[in-house]
GROMACS .gro file of C-alpha atoms in nm:
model
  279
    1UNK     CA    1  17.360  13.258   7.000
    2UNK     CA    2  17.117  13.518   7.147
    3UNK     CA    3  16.814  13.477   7.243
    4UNK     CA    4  16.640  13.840   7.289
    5UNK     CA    5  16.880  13.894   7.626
    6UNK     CA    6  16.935  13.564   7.716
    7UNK     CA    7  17.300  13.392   7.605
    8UNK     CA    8  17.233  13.034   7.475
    9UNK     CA    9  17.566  12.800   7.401
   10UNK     CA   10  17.610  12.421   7.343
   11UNK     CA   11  17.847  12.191   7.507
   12UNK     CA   12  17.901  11.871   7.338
   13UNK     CA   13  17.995  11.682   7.658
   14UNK     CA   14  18.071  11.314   7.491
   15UNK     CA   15  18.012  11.148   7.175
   16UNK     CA   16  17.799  10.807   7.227
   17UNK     CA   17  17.726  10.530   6.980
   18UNK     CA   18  17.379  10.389   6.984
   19UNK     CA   19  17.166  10.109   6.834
   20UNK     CA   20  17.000  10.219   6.519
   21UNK     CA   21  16.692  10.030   6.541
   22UNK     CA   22  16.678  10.172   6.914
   23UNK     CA   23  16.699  10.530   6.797
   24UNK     CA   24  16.487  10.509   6.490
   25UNK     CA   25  16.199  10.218   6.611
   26UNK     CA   26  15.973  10.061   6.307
   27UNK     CA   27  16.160  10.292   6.057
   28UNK     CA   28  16.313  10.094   5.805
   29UNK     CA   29  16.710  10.085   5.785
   30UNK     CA   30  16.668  10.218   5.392
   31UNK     CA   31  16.538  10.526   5.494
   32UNK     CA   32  16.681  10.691   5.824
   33UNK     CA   33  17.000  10.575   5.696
   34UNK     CA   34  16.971  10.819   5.482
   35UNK     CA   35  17.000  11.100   5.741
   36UNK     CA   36  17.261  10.971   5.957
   37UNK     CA   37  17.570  10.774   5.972
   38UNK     CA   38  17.608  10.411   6.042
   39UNK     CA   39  17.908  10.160   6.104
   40UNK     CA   40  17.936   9.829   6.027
   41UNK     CA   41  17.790   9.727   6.401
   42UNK     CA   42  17.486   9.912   6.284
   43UNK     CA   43  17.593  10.212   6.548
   44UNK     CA   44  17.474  10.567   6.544
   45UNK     CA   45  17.652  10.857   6.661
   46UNK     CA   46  17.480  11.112   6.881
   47UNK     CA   47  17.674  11.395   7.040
   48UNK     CA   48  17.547  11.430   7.384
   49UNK     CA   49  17.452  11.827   7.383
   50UNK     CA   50  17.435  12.038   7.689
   51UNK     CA   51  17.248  12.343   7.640
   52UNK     CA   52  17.388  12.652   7.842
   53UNK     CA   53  17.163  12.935   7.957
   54UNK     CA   54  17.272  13.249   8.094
   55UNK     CA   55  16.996  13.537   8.129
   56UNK     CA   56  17.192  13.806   8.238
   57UNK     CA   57  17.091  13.696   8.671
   58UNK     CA   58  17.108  13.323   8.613
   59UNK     CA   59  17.286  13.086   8.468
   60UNK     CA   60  17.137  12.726   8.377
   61UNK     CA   61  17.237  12.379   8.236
   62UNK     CA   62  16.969  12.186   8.051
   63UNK     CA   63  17.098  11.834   8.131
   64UNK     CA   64  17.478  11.730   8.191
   65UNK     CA   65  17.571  11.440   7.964
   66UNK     CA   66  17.765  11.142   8.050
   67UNK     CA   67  17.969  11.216   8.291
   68UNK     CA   68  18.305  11.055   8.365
   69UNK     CA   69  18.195  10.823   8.620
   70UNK     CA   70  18.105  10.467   8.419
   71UNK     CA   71  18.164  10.128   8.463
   72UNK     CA   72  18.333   9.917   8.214
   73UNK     CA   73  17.970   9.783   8.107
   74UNK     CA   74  17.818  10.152   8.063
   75UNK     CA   75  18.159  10.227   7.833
   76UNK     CA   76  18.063   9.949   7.636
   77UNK     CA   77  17.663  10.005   7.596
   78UNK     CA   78  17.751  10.372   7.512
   79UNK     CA   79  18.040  10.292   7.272
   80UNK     CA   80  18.226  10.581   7.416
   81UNK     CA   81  18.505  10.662   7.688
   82UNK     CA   82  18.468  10.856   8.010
   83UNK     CA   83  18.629  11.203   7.915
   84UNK     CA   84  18.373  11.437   8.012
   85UNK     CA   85  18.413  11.785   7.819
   86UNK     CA   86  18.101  11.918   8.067
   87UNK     CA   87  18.352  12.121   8.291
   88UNK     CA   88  18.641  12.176   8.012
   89UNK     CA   89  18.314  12.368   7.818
   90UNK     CA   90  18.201  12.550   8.145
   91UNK     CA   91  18.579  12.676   8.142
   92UNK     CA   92  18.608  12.805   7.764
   93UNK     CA   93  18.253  13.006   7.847
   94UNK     CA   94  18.415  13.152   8.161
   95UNK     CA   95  18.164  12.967   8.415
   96UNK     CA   96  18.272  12.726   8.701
   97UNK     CA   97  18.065  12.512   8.841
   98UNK     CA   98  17.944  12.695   9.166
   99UNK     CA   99  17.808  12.971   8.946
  100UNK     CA  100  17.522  12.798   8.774
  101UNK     CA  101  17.173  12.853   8.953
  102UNK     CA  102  16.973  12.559   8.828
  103UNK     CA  103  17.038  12.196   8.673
  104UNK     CA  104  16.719  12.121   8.427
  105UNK     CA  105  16.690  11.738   8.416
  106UNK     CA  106  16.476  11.667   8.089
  107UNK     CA  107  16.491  11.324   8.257
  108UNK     CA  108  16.695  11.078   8.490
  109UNK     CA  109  16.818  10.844   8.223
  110UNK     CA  110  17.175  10.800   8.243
  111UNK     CA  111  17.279  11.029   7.954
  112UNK     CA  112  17.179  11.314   8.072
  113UNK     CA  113  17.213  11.282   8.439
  114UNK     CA  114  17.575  11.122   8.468
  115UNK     CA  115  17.764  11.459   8.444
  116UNK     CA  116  17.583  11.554   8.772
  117UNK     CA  117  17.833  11.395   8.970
  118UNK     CA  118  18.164  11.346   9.005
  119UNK     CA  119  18.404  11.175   9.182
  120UNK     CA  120  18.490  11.287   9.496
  121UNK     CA  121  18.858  11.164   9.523
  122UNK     CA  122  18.777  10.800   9.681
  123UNK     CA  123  18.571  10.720   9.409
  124UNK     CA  124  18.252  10.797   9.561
  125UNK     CA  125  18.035  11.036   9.335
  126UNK     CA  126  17.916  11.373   9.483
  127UNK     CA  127  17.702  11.656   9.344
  128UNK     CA  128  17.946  11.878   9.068
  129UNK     CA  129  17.705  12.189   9.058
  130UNK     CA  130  17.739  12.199   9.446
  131UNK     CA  131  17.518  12.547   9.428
  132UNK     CA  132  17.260  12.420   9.154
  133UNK     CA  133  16.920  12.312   9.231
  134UNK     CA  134  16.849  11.995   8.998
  135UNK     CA  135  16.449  12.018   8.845
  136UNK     CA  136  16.278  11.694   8.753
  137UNK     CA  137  15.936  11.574   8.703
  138UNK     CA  138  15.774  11.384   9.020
  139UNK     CA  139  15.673  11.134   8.764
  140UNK     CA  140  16.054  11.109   8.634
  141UNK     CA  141  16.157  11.065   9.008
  142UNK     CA  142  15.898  10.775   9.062
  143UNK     CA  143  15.987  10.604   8.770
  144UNK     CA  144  16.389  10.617   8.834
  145UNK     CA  145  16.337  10.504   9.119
  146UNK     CA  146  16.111  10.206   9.067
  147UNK     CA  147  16.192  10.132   8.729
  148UNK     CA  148  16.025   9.854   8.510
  149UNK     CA  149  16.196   9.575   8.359
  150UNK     CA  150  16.232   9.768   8.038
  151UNK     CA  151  16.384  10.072   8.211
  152UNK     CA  152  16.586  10.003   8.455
  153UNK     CA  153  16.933   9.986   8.212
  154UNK     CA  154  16.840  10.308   8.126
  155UNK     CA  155  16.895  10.448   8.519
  156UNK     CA  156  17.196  10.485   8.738
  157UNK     CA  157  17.055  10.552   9.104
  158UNK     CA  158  17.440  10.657   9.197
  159UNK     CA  159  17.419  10.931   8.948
  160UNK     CA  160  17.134  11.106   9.058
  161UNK     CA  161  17.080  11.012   9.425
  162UNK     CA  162  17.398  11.214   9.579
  163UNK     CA  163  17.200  11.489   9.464
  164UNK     CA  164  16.904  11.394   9.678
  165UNK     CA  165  17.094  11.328   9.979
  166UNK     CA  166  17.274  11.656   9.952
  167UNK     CA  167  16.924  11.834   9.926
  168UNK     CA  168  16.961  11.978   9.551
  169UNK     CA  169  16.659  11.798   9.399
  170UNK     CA  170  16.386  12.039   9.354
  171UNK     CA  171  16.063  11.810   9.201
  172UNK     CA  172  15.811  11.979   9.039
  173UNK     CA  173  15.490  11.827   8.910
  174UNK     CA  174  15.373  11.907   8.550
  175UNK     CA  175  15.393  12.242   8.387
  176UNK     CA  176  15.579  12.513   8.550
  177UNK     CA  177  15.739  12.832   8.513
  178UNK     CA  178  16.080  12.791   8.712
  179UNK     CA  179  16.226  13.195   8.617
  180UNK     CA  180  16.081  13.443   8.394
  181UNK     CA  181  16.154  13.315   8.049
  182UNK     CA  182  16.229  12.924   8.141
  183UNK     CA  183  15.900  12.709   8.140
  184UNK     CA  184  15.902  12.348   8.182
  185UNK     CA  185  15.652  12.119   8.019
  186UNK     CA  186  15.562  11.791   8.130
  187UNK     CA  187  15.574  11.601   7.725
  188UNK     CA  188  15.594  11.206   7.851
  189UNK     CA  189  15.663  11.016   7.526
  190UNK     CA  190  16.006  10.929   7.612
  191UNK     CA  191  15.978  10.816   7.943
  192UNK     CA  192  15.613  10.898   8.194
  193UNK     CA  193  15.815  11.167   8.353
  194UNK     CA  194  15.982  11.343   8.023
  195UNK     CA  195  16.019  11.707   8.035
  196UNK     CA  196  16.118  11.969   7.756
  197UNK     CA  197  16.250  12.325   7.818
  198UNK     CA  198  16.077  12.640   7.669
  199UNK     CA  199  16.307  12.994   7.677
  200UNK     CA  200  16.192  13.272   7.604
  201UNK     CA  201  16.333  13.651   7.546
  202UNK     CA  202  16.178  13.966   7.390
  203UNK     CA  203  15.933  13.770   7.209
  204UNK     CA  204  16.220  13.454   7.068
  205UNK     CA  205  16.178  13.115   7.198
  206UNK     CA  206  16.385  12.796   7.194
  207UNK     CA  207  16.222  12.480   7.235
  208UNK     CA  208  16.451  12.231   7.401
  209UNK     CA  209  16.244  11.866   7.414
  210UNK     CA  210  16.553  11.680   7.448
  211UNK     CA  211  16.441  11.286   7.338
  212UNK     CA  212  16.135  11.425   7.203
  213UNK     CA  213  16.335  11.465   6.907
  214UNK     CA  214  16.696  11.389   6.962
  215UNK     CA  215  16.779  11.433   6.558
  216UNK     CA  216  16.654  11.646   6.311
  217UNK     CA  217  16.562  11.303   6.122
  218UNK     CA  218  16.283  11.319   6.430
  219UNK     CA  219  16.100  11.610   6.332
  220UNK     CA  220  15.887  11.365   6.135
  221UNK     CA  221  15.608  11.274   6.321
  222UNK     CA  222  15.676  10.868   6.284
  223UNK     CA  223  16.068  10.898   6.369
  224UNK     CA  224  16.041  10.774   6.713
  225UNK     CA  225  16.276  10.615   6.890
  226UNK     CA  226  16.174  10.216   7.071
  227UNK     CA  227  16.339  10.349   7.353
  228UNK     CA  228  16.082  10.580   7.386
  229UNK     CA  229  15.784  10.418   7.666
  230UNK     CA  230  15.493  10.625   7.503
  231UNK     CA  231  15.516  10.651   7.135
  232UNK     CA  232  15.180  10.764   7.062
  233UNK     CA  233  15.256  11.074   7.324
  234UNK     CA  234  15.541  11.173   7.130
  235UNK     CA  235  15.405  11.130   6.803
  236UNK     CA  236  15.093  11.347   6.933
  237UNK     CA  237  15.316  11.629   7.119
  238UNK     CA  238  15.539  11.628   6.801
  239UNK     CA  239  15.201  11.655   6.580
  240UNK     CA  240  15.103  11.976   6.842
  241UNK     CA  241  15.453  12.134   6.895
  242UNK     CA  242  15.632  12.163   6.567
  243UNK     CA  243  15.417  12.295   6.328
  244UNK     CA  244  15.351  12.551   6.580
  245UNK     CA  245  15.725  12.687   6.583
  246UNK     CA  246  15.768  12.642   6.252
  247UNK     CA  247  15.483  12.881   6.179
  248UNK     CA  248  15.648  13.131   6.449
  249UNK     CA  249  16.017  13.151   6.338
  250UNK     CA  250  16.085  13.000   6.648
  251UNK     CA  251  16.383  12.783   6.715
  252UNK     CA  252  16.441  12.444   6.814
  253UNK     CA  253  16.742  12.225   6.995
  254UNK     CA  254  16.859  11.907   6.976
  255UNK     CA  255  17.014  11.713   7.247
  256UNK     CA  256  17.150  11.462   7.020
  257UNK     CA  257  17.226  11.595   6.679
  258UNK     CA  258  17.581  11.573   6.511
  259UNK     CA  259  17.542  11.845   6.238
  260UNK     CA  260  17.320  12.038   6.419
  261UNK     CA  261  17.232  12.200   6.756
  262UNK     CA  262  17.015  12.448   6.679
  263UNK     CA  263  16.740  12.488   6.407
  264UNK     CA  264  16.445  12.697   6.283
  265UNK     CA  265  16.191  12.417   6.123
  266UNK     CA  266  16.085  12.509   5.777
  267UNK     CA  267  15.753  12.384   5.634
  268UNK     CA  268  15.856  12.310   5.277
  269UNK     CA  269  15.437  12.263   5.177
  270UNK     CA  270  15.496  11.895   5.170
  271UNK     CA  271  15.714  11.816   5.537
  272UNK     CA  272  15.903  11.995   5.751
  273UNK     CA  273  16.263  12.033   5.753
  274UNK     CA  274  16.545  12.191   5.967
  275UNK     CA  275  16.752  12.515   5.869
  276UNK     CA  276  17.055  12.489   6.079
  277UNK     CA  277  17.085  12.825   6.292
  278UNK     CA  278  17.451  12.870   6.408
  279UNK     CA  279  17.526  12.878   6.773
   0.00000   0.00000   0.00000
């Protein structure tokens, strides 16, 4: 799709299957199964989506997915297999991996940090986007690095710490613009260090908050997911955010919705809904 000048395309790097209770928290079964698909393990499907930026100067990934590098355990917690589409769907947009500028990490959890790496021939992973620098939140680096009891299954040191020692990290503390027309925002809610992703072109903005709301089922303000440390934040920056770009025509991403990718949010008079917006 276009964004004013900027070129924005989705990559659906791997298909995962995921706890329902863990995506949808305290919300009864009865009702967010009403939204999304469920198997008889009580499994979700969520498409791991990469969001592709080009502005014209630079091009940028807004996380990576998966990855292809994952133990036998990770296969099984994920429900999924190791086939990486990240560089296939570099390919069919004409981009190799030594082109893109910049690496947006929403955060370090391993889902959206595994396709950083890859394996280096000897099974040792190394840095894919050898050119990129790789943004995350100080607070998202402290926590991945120290992580609670509750977090640490979540994080994969070996996915994100060749890009350290190679000198690609670039960590930023709260709210920043990184290039005119990408600002990052510092949400929490998901994890302490959570950041979304706000574009902007000749006056059109996507807002891509990543596990802020991962399905359009989460654009209600109660949707939120127990993996998610600080529900209240997320609840509150959901409360703040949405109604805001649903008054503005602006659009909204998902990082991991099936049906849809992109969305304009449409307030009905009684909730808000998404309008799927082709990409």
């Amino acid at each position: 799709m276009k964004l004013g000048k900027f070129q924005i395309d989705v990559i659906v790097e791997n298909t995962a299957y995921v706890d329902g209770g863990m995506m949808f928290g305290v919300v009864p079964k009865k009702l967010w199964s009403k939204d999304v698909q469920v198997n008889e393990q009580n499994l979700v499907p969520m498409d791991l989506n990469v969001f592709v930026i080009r502005t014209g100067e630079m091009i940028l990934l807004v996380d990576t997915g998966l990855g292809e590098m994952l133990s036998e355990r990770q296969q099984k917690i994920y429900g999924t297999a190791p086939e990486s589409r990240l560089e296939s769907g570099l390919a069919e947009l004409g981009i190799k991996p030594d082109e893109v500028d910049y690496v947006i990490h929403t955060h370090l959890h391993l889902d959206h940090v595994g396709g950083a790496v890859k394996d280096d021939g000897d099974g040792n992973p190394v840095p894919r986007f050898s050119r990129a620098q790789h943004i995350l939140q100080k607070l998202e680096w402290e926590a991945a690095n120290d992580p609670d009891e509750r977090s640490e299954a979540a994080y994969d040191k070996s996915k994100f710490m060749p890009l350290y020692d190679a000198g690609l990290l670039k960590i930023i503390e709260g709210n920043v613009e990184l290039i005119p027309g990408i600002k990052l925002v510092l949400t929490g809610g998901h994890t302490m260090g959570h950041q979304g992703v706000i574009v902007e072109s000749e006056g059109e903005r996507l807002f891509l908050f990543a596990d802020i709301v991962p399905f359009q089922s989460h654009i209600r303000p109660a949707y939120v997911a127990s993996a998610d440390l600080f529900p209240l934040e997320t609840i509150k920056i959901k409360k703040e955010l949405l109604p805001d770009i649903a008054q503005h025509g602006w659009y909204l991403g998902f990082d991991h919705e099936i049906d849809i990718k992109v969305c304009r949010i449409i307030d009905t008079g009684m909730k808000l809904v998404a309008e799927k917006v082709e990409v």
